PDB file of C-alpha atoms in Angstrom:
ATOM      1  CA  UNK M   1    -111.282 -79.631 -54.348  1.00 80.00           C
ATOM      2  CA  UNK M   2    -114.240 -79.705 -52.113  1.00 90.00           C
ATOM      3  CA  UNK M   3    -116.224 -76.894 -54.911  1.00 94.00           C
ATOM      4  CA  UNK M   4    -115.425 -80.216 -57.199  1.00 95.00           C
ATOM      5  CA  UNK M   5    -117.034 -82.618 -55.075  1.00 95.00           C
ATOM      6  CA  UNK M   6    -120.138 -80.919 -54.371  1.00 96.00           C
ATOM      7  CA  UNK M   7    -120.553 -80.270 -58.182  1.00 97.00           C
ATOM      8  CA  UNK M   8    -120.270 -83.829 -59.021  1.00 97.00           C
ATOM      9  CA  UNK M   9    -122.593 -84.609 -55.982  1.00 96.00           C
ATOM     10  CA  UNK M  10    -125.415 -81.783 -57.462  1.00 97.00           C
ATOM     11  CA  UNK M  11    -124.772 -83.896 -60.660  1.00 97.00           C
ATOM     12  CA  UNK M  12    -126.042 -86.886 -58.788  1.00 96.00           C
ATOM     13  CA  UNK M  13    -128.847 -85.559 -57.248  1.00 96.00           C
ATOM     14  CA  UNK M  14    -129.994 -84.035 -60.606  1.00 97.00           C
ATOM     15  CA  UNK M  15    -129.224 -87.332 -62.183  1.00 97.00           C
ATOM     16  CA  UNK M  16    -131.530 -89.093 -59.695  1.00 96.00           C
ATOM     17  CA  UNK M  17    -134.520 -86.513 -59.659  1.00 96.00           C
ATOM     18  CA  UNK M  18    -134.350 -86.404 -63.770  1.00 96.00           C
ATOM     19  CA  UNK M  19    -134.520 -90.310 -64.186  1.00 95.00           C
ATOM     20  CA  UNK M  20    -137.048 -90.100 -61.403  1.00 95.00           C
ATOM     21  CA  UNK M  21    -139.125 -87.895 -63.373  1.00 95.00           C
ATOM     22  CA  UNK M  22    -139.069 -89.842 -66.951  1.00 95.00           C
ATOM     23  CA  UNK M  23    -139.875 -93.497 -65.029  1.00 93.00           C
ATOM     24  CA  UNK M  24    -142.764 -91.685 -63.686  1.00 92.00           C
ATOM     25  CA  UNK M  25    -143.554 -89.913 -67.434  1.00 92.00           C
ATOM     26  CA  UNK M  26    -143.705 -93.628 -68.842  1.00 91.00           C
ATOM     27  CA  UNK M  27    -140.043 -94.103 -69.693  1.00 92.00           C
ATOM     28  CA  UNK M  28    -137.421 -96.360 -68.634  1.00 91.00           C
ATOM     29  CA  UNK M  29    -133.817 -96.957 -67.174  1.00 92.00           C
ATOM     30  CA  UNK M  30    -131.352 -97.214 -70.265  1.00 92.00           C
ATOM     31  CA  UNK M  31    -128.086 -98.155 -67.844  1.00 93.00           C
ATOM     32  CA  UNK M  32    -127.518-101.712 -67.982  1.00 94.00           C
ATOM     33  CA  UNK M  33    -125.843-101.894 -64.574  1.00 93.00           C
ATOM     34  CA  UNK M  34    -128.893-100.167 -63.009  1.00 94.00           C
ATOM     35  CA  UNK M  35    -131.474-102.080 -64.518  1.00 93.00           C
ATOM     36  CA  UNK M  36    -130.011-105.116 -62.956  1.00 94.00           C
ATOM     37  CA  UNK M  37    -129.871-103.534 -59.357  1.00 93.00           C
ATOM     38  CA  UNK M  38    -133.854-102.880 -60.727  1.00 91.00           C
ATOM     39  CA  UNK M  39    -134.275-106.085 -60.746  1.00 91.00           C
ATOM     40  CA  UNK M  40    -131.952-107.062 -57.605  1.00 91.00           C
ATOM     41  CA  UNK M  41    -132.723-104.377 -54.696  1.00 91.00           C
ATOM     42  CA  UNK M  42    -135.893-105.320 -52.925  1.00 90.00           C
ATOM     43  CA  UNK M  43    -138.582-101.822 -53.502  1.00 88.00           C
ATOM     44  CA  UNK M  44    -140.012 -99.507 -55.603  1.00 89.00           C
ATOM     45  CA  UNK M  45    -136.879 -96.954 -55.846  1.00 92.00           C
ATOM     46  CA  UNK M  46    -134.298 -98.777 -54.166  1.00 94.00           C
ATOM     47  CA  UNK M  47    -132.401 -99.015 -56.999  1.00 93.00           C
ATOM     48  CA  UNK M  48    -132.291 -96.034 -58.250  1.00 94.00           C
ATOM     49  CA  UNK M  49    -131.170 -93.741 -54.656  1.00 94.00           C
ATOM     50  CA  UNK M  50    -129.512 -96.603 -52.951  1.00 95.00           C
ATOM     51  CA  UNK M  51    -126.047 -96.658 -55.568  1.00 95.00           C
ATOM     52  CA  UNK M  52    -126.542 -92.818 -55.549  1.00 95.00           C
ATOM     53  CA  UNK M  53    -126.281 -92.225 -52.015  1.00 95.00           C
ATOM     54  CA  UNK M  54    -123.323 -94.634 -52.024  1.00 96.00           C
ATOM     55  CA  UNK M  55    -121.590 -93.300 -54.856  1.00 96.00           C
ATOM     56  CA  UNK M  56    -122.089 -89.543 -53.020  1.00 96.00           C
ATOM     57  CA  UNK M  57    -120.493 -91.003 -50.191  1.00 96.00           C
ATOM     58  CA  UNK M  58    -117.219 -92.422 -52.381  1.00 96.00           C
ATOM     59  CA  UNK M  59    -116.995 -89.017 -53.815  1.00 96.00           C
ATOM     60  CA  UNK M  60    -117.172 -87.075 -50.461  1.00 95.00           C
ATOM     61  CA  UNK M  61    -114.449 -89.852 -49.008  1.00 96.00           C
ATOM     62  CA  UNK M  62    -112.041 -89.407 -52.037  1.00 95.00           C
ATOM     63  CA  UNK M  63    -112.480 -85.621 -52.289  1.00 94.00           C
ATOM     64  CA  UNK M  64    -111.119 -85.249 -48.039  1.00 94.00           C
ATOM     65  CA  UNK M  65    -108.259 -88.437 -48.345  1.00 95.00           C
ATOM     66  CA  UNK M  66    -107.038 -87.837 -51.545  1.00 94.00           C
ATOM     67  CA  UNK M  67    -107.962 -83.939 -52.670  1.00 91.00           C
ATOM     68  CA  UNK M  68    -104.668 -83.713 -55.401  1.00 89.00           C
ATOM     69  CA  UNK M  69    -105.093 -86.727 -56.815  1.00 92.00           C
ATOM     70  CA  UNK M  70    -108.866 -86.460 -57.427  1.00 95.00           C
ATOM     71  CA  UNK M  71    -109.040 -83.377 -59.387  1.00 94.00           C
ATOM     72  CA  UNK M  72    -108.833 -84.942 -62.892  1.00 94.00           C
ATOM     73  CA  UNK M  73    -111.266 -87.745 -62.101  1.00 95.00           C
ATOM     74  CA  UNK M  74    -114.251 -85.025 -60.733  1.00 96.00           C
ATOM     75  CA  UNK M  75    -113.361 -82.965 -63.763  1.00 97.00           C
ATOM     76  CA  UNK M  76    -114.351 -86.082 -65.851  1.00 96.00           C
ATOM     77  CA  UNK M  77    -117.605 -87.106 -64.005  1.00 97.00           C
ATOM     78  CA  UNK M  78    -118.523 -83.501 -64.544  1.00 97.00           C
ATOM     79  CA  UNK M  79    -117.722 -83.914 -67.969  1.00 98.00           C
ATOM     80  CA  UNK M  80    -119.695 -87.365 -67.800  1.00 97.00           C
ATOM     81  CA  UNK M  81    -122.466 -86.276 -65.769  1.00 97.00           C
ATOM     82  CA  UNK M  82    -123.141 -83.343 -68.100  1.00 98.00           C
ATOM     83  CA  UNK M  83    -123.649 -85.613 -71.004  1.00 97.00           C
ATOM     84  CA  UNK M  84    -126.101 -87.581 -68.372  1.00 96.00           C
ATOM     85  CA  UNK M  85    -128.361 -84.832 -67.509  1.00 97.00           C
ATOM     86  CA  UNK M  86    -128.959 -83.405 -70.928  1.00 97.00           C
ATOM     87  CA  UNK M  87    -130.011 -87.131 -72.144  1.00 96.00           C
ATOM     88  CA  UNK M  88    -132.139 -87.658 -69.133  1.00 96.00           C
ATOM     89  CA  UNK M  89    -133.702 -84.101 -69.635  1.00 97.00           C
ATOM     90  CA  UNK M  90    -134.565 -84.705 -73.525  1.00 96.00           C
ATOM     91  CA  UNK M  91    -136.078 -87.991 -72.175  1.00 95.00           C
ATOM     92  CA  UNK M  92    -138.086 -86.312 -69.497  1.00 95.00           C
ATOM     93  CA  UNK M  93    -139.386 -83.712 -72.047  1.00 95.00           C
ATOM     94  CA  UNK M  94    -140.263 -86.701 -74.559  1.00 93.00           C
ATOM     95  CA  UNK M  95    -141.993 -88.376 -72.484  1.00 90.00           C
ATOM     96  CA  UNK M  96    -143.761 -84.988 -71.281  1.00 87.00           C
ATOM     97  CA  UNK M  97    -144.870 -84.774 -75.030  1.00 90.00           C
ATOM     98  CA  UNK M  98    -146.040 -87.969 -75.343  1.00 82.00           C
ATOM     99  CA  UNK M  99    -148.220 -87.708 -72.577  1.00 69.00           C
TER     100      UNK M  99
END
């Protein structure tokens, strides 16, 4: 269970270095919820490691109370997260190109 955890927390970290990558290229945040904590959380990049780092630390919390039960749900951010980190890499090359 703890294999799936750590996947889904690499996931996170990849998601945040990726979308780090295509702001800096010239692009933009697409995820509604995070361009309001954009426009909420005081800083340059608050918004963008501050619900990471919190979200790593639900995932590490639910992977040691409730290992059985949270098998299915990693298995489907890894699904999700997958879909997130090919977008954000086609973004990152796109904006690369553009450049």
């Amino acid at each position: 269970m703890m294999a799936l955890a750590l996947i889904v927390i690499a996931m996170q970290v990849g998601d945040l270095i990726l979308t780090y990558l295509v702001i800096k290229a010239g692009g933009r945040e697409v995820n509604p919820f995070m361009l309001k904590l954009q426009r909420f959380l005081p800083g340059k990049w608050t918004w963008l490691y501050l619900p990471k780092v919190a979200f790593i630390g639900a995932v590490w919390w639910a992977a040691y109370r409730y290992p059985e039960q949270m098998a299915t749900v990693f298995y489907i951010l890894i699904a999700f997260y997958a879909w997130v980190l090919v977008n954000n890499y086609r973004a990152w090359r796109a904006q690369k190109a553009n450049l």
